[in-house]
Each structure stands twice: as C-alpha cells, then as structure tokens.
Amino acid sequence: MILIQDALVLTPSGEAKALDVLVDGGTIADVVPRGSLKSEGMERVDAAGRALMPGLVNGHNHAQTGLSKGLFDRYNLET
C-alpha cells in the first residue's frame, strides 16, 4: 500500500483540502484527514505543496481515442 501524505486534494465541489490518500494495488482505497492513518509498513509519498485529483485520467494519453469516438458508429460488424 502507498500512503500519499498531506496532498492538496481537489474535491468534486472545487474545494482544496490537505488530506492523505491511501492507494492499494493501483486503486484509491481511502481519502482521509491528514495524519489519521498509521503508515507503518506502507510506502509513503510526501505530497506537501502538491495538488492531487483522485480519479483524474491523464487526458494527454487518452485524447487521441476521443478523436475516433463515434467515427464508426454507422458501420455494423455483420457482413
């Protein structure tokens, strides 16, 4: 597990709060008030002064697929 500590988390409401984010196997397991989890045995990342948006997909890597979205809707797979 990875504990990202003291990150400035941007919430869905647009508010920014200093929180800790627990990541388990590449999935966000929990977002909690900073310092509320014991980090023994976890990899720790100090994110103080950095912004974090849980669930944000890197748009740079996925932008090209958006160009072709719907392009082939008029075709079916039957011959």
Short mmCIF file of C-alpha atoms in Angstrom, two decimals:
data_model
loop_
_atom_site.label_atom_id
_atom_site.label_comp_id
_atom_site.label_asym_id
_atom_site.label_seq_id
_atom_site.Cartn_x
_atom_site.Cartn_y
_atom_site.Cartn_z
CA MET A 1 0.00 0.00 0.00
CA ILE A 2 1.03 3.56 -0.66
CA LEU A 3 0.11 6.48 1.57
CA ILE A 4 0.25 9.85 -0.16
CA GLN A 5 0.55 12.29 2.70
CA ASP A 6 -0.51 15.92 3.06
CA ALA A 7 -1.64 16.35 -0.56
CA LEU A 8 -3.77 19.29 -1.55
CA VAL A 9 -6.78 17.30 -2.75
CA LEU A 10 -9.20 18.98 -5.12
CA THR A 11 -12.68 17.79 -4.20
CA PRO A 12 -15.64 17.48 -6.60
CA SER A 13 -17.08 20.67 -5.12
CA GLY A 14 -13.93 22.54 -6.15
CA GLU A 15 -12.66 22.94 -2.60
CA ALA A 16 -8.99 22.17 -1.89
CA LYS A 17 -8.08 20.39 1.37
CA ALA A 18 -4.83 18.96 2.74
CA LEU A 19 -5.61 15.22 3.02
CA ASP A 20 -3.96 11.81 2.94
CA VAL A 21 -4.76 9.35 0.14
CA LEU A 22 -4.35 5.59 0.60
CA VAL A 23 -3.65 3.63 -2.59
CA ASP A 24 -3.97 -0.16 -2.61
CA GLY A 25 -2.96 -2.04 -5.75
CA GLY A 26 -3.38 0.96 -8.01
CA THR A 27 -6.83 1.80 -6.63
CA ILE A 28 -7.70 4.61 -4.25
CA ALA A 29 -8.75 2.85 -1.07
CA ASP A 30 -9.43 5.88 1.12
CA VAL A 31 -9.13 9.66 1.35
CA VAL A 32 -8.79 10.76 4.98
CA PRO A 33 -7.80 13.77 7.08
CA ARG A 34 -4.03 14.14 7.16
CA GLY A 35 -2.27 12.24 9.90
CA SER A 36 -5.24 9.99 10.70
CA LEU A 37 -3.66 6.75 9.37
CA LYS A 38 -0.64 4.95 10.77
CA SER A 39 1.85 4.50 7.98
CA GLU A 40 3.98 1.66 9.38
CA GLY A 41 4.75 -0.89 6.66
CA MET A 42 3.49 1.37 3.87
CA GLU A 43 5.35 3.19 1.18
CA ARG A 44 4.96 6.88 1.94
CA VAL A 45 4.93 9.77 -0.50
CA ASP A 46 5.28 13.31 0.84
CA ALA A 47 2.94 15.40 -1.30
CA ALA A 48 3.06 18.60 0.76
CA GLY A 49 2.60 21.58 -1.52
CA ARG A 50 1.35 19.42 -4.41
CA ALA A 51 -2.15 19.12 -5.81
CA LEU A 52 -3.88 15.77 -6.25
CA MET A 53 -7.15 14.96 -8.02
CA PRO A 54 -8.18 11.38 -7.17
CA GLY A 55 -9.62 9.64 -10.18
CA LEU A 56 -8.26 12.09 -12.75
CA VAL A 57 -7.37 10.35 -16.01
CA ASN A 58 -4.36 11.75 -17.84
CA GLY A 59 -6.03 13.40 -20.82
CA HIS A 60 -2.80 13.57 -22.79
CA ASN A 61 -2.68 9.80 -23.09
CA HIS A 62 -6.37 9.38 -23.92
CA ALA A 63 -7.02 12.40 -26.17
CA GLN A 64 -6.38 10.55 -29.43
CA THR A 65 -9.07 7.96 -28.73
CA GLY A 66 -11.59 10.78 -28.36
CA LEU A 67 -10.98 11.82 -31.97
CA SER A 68 -12.23 8.48 -33.29
CA LYS A 69 -15.15 8.17 -30.87
CA GLY A 70 -18.34 7.67 -32.88
CA LEU A 71 -16.47 7.61 -36.19
CA PHE A 72 -17.51 4.04 -36.98
CA ASP A 73 -21.00 4.05 -35.42
CA ARG A 74 -22.64 3.87 -38.84
CA TYR A 75 -20.96 0.53 -39.58
CA ASN A 76 -22.01 -2.81 -38.12
CA LEU A 77 -19.93 -5.93 -37.63
CA GLU A 78 -22.18 -8.08 -39.81
CA THR A 79 -21.24 -8.73 -43.42
#
